[in-house]
Coordinates of C-alpha atoms in Angstrom, one line a residue:
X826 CA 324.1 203.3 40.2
X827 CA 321.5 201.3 39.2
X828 CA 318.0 203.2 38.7
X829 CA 314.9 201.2 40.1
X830 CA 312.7 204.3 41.1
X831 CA 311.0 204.6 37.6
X832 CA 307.6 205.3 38.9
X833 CA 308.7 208.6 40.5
X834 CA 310.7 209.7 37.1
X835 CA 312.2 208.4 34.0
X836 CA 315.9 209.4 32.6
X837 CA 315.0 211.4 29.5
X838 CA 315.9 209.7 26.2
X839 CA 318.7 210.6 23.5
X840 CA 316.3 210.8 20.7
X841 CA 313.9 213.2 22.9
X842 CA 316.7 215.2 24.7
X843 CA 317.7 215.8 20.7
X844 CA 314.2 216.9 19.9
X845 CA 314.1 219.5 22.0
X846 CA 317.8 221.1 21.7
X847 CA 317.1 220.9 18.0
X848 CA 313.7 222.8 18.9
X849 CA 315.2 225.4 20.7
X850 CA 316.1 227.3 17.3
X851 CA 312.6 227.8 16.8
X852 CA 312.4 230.4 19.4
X853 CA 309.5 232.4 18.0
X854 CA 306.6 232.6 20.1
X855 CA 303.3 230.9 18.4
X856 CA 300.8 233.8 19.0
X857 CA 303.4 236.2 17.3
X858 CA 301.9 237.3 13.7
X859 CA 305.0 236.9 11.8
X860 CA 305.8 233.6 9.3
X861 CA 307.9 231.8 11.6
X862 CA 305.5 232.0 14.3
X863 CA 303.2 230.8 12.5
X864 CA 305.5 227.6 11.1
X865 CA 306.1 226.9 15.4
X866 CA 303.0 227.1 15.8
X867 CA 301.2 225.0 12.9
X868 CA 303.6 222.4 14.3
X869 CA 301.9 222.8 17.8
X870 CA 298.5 221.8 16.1
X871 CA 300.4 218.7 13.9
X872 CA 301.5 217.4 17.4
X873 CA 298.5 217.7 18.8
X874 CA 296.6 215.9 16.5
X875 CA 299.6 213.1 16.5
X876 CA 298.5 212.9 20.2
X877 CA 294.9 212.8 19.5
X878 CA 295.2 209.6 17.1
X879 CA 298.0 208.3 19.6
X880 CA 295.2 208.0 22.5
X881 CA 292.3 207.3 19.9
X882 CA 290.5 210.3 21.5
X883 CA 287.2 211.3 19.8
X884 CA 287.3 213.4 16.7
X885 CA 285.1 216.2 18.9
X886 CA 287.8 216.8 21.7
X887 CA 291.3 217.9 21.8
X888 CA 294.0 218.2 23.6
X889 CA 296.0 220.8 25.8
X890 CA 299.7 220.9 26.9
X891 CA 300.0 222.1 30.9
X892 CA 303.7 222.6 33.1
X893 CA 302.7 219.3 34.7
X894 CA 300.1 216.6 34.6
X895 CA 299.5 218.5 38.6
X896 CA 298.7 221.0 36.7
X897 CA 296.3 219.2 34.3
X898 CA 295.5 217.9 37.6
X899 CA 294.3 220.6 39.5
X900 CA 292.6 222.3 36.2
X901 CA 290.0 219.3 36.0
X902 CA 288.8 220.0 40.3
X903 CA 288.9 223.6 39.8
X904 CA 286.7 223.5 36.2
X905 CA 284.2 220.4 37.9
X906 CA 284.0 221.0 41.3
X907 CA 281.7 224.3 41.7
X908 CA 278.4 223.5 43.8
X909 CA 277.9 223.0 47.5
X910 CA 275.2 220.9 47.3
X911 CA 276.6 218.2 44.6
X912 CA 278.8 215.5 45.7
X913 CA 282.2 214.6 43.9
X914 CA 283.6 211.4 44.5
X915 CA 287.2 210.0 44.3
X916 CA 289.3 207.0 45.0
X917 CA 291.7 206.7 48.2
X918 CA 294.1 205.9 46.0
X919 CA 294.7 209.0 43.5
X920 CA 298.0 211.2 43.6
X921 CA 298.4 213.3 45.9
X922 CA 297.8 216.5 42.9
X923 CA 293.8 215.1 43.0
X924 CA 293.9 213.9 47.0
X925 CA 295.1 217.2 48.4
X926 CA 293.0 219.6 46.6
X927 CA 290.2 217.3 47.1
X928 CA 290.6 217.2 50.5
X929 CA 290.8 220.8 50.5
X930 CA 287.5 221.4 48.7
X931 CA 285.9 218.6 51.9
X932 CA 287.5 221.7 54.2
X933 CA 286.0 224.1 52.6
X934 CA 282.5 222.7 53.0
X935 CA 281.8 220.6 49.2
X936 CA 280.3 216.9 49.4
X937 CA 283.8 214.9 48.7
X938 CA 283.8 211.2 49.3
X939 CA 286.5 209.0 49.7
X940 CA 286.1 205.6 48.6
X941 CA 288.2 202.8 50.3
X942 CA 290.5 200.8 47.9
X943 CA 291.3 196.7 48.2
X944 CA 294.3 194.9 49.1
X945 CA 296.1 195.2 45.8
X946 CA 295.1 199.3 45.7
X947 CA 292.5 199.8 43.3
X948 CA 289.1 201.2 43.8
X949 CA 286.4 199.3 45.7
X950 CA 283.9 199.5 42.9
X951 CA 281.3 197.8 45.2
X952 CA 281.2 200.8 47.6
X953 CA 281.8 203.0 44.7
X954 CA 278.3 202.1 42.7
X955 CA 277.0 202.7 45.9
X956 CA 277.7 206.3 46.5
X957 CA 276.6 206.8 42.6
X958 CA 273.4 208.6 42.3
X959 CA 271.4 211.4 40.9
X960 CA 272.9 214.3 43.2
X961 CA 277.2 212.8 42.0
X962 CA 278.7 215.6 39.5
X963 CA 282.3 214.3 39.2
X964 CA 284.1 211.0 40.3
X965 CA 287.6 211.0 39.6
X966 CA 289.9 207.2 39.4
X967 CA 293.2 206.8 39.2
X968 CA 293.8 204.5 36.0
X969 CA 297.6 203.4 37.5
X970 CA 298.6 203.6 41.0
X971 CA 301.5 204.9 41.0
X972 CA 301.8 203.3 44.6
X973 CA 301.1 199.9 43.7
X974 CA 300.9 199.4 39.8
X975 CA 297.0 198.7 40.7
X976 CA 295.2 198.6 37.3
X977 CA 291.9 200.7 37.6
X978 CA 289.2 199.3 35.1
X979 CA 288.1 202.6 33.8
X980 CA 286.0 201.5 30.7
X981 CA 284.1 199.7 33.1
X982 CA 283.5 202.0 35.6
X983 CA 282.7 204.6 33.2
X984 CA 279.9 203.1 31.6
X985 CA 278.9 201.8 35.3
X986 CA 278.7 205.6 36.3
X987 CA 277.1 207.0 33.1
X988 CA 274.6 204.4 33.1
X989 CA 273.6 205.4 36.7
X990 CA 273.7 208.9 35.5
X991 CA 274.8 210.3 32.5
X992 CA 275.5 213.4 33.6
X993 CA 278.5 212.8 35.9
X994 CA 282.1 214.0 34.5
X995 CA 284.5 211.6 35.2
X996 CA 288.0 212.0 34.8
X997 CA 290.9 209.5 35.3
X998 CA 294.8 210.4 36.2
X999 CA 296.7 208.4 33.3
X1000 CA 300.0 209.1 34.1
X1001 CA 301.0 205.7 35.3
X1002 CA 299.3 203.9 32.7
X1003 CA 300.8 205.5 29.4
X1004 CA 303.5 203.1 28.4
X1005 CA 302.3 200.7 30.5
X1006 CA 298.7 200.0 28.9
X1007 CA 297.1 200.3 25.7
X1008 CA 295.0 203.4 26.1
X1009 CA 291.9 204.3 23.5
X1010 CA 290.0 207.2 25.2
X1011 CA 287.2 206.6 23.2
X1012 CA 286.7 203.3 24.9
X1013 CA 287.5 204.7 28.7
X1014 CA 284.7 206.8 28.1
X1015 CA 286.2 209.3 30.5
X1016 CA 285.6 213.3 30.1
X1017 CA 289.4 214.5 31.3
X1018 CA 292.4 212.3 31.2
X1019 CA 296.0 213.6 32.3
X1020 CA 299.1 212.3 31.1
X1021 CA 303.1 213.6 31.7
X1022 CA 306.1 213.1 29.2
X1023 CA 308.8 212.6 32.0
X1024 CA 307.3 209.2 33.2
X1025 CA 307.9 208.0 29.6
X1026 CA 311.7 209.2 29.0
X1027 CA 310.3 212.7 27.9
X1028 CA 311.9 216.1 29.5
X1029 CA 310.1 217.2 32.9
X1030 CA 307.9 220.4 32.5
X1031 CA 305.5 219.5 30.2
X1032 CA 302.0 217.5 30.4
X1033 CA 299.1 217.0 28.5
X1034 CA 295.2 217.0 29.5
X1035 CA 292.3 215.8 27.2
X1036 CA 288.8 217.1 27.3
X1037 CA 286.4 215.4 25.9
X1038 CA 283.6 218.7 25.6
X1039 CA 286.3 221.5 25.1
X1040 CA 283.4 224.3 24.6
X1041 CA 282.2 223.8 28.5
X1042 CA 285.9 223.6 29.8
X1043 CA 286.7 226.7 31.7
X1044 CA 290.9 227.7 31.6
X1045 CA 292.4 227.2 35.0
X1046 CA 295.1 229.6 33.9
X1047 CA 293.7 232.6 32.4
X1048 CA 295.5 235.8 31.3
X1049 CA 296.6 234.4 27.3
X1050 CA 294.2 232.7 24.5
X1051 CA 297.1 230.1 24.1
X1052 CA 295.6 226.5 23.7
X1053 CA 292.4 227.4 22.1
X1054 CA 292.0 230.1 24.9
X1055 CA 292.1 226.9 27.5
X1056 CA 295.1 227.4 29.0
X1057 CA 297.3 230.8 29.1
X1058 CA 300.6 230.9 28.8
X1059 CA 303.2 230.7 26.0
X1060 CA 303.2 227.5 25.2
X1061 CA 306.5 225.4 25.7
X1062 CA 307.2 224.6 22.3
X1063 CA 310.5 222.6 22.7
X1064 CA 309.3 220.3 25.6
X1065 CA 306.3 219.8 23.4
X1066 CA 308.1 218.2 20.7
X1067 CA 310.1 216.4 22.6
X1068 CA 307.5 214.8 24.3
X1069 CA 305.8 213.9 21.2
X1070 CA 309.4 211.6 20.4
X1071 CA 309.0 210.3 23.4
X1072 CA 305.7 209.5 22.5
X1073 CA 306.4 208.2 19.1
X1074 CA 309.2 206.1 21.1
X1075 CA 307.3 204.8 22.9
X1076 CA 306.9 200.4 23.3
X1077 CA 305.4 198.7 26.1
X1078 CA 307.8 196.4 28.1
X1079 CA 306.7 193.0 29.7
X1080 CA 308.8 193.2 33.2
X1081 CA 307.4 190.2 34.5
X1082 CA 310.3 188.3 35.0
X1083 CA 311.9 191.2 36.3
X1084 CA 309.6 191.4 38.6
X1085 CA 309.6 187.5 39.6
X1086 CA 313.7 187.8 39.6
X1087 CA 313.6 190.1 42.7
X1088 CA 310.7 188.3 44.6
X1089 CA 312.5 185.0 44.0
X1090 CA 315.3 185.8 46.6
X1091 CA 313.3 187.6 49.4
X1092 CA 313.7 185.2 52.2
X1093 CA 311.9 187.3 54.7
X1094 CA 308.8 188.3 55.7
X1095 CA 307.0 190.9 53.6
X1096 CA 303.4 191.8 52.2
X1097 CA 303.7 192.0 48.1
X1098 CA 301.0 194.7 47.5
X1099 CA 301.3 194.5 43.9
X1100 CA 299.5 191.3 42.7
X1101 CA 296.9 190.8 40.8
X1102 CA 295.9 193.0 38.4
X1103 CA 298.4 195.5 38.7
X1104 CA 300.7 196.3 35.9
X1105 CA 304.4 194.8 36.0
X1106 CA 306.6 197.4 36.3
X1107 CA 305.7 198.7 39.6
X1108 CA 306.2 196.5 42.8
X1109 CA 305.0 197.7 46.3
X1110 CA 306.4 195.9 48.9
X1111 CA 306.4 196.3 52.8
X1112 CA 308.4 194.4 55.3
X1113 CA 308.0 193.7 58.8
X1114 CA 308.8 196.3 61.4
X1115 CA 311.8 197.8 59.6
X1116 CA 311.8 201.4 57.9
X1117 CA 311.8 201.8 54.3
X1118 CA 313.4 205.1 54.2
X1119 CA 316.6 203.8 56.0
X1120 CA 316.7 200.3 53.9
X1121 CA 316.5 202.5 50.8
X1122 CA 319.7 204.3 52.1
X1123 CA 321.3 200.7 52.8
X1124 CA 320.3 199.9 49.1
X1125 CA 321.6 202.9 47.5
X1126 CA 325.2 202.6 49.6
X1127 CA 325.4 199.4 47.4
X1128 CA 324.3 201.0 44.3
X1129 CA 320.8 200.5 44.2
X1130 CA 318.6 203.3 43.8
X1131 CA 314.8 202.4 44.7
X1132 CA 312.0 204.0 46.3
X1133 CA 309.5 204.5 49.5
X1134 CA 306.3 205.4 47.3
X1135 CA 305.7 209.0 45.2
X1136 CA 308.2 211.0 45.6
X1137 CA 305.2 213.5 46.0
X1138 CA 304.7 212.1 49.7
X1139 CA 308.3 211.5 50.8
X1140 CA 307.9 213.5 53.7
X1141 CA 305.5 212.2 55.0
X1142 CA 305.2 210.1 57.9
X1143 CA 303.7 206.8 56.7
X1144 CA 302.3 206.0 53.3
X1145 CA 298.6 207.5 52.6
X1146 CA 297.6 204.8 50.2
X1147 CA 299.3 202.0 51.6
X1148 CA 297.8 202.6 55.0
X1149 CA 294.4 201.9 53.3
X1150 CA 295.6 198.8 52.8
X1151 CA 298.5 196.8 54.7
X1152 CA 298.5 196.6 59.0
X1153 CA 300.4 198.7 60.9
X1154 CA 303.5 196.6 61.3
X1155 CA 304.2 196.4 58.1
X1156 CA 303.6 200.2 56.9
X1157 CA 306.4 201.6 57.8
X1158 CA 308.3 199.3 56.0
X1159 CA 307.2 199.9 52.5
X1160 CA 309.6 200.2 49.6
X1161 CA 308.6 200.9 45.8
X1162 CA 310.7 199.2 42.9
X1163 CA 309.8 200.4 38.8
X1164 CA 311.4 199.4 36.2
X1165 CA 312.7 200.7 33.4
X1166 CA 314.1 199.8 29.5
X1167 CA 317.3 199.5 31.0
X1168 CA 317.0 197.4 33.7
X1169 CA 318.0 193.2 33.2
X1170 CA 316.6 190.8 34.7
X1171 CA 320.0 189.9 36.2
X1172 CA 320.3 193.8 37.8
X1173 CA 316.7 192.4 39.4
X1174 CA 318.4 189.4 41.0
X1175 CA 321.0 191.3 42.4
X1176 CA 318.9 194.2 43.5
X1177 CA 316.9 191.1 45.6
X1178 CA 319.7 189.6 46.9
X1179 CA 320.9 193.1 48.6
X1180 CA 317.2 194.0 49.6
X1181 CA 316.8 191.0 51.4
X1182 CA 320.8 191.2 52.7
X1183 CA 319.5 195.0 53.9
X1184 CA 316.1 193.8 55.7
X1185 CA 317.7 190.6 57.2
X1186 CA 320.6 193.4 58.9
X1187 CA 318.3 196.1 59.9
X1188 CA 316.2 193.1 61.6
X1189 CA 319.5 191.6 63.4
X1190 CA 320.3 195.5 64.3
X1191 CA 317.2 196.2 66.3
X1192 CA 316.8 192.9 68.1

């Protein structure tokens, strides 16, 4: 089988799957008083100060490692959205672990806006600036789709929103753009970024969240003083090395031609989604009246693995952000391709060939 649904996870790697095995002898738990504790512990702190520098963060913040980057996620709403009569603003774009508890908080009677997204899936900042004002306490954006590989500018936006009011928190979901971009927090500017170890070959179980003003960040899991008492719980020690190897492993791939490989032999009649600035190793695209779950089956009966969008939605009915975006005849019909280290650019020529050999059957089939 040949993997092509990177976006939704990555294969951990030899040299991170070894970290943490090899961790697992250090079974002590950190908060335990004992020397050995204390050695697993003062290793915590080492990594998290390798992440730190890693993501140029300021020398003010810090770090803290969640179960998930939903996790990291959901700790930003619950610690920023508190007021009734504030209004907290977020892209139509973001994962579904900021979109569903945002939602949730518009149910429950909070100001949350929605702001529409263009044709290649980033944030309209036009109708964004607008909604900025004196009353906004939090805007979260999406740095990566991980839809469409739409590239969010967040420095710019950032110092848009401040400048408009300095007071807003902003946070952006990075999991789609570590590994992909070159990320210096202290340039995005943003108060909370989230990031996950198994989009980048890491194990699954482990994420990371950065906080730019730790002192007025309120734990969304209480009950331990684990993580500078921001986050309780034991703390995951082997996942947490590992995901600092995959970290340290980590090189940014130009998948370009990859990408071009597989448009090269699509013959029939499609919306590409992922253009312009979007990063290369996602592609979004959706044919005409077809269904992307069942070409995806057709796909992986020839050995192709791919998918429909985040994995996170796959039950649902038609794509969320997609529909923001492409008509009706062609939503159904979406498929998501990511790449990974592994992948040729010949694997990307074949994997076109049979897409285009699946759509062209499924069209004869229905006619």
């Amino acid at each position: 089988m040949k993997y092509f649904d990177n976006s939704a996870t990555t294969k951990i790697s030899e040299k991170s799957l070894a970290s943490y095995i090899n961790a697992t002898e250090q079974y002590f738990n950190p908060s335990s008083l004992y020397q050995p504790s204390s050695h697993t512990k003062s290793i915590i702190e080492t990594i998290r100060e390798y992440f730190l520098k890693f993501l140029h963060a300021d020398k003010n913040s810090t770090i803290i490692f969640t179960g998930c980057a939903t996790e990291g996620n959901n700790s930003v709403l619950s610690n920023c959205i508190i007021r009734k009569d504030k209004k907290y603003i977020f892209s139509a774009g973001e994962h579904s672990s900021i979109y569903v508890p945002a939602k949730k908080f518009l149910e429950a009677g909070f100001n949350v806006i929605f702001v529409p997204l263009k044709e290649n899936g980033s944030i309209d900042e036009e109708k964004l600036l607008q909604e900025i004002d004196d009353n906004v306490a939090f805007v979260s954006i999406i740095h990566v789709s991980n839809e469409t590989g739409a590239i969010n500018d967040i420095e710019t936006l950032t110092k848009k929103i401040k400048a408009i009011n300095p007071n807003i928190l902003v946070h952006s979901d990075g999991v789609q753009a570590l590994g992909k971009l070159d990320i210096n927090l202290k340039h995005l500017g943003v108060d909370f970024y989230t990031i996950s170890a198994h989009k980048i070959n890491g194990p699954k179980g482990i994420g990371a969240l950065y906080i730019a003003h730790p002192n007025k960040f309120k734990p969304f899991l209480i009950g331990g003083e684990q993580e500078m008492s921001l986050r309780a719980g034991t703390e995951n020690f082997p996942a947490i090395v590992a995901f600092k190897t995959a970290l340290s492993d980590l090189k940014i791939h130009d998948y370009s031609k990859h990408k071009q490989a597989i448009l090269n032999e699509l013959k029939v009649d499609f919306v590409l989604v992922s253009q312009n600035e979007c990063v290369d190793n996602i592609i979004s695209l959706c044919f005409k009246n077809v269904r992307g779950e069942t070409i995806l089956h057709m796909l992986e009966a020839k050995g192709y693995l791919i998918g429909t969008g985040s994995s996170c939605n796959s039950k649902a009915k038609f794509n969320r952000v997609l529909a923001n975006i492409v008509s009706n005849e062609y939503l159904s019909g979406a498929v998501r391709i990511s790449f990974g280290s592994e992948i040729t650019i010949d694997d990307c020529t074949k994997l076109g060939i049979e897409l285009n050999n699946a759509v062209t059957e499924y069209i004869k089939r229905i006619k």
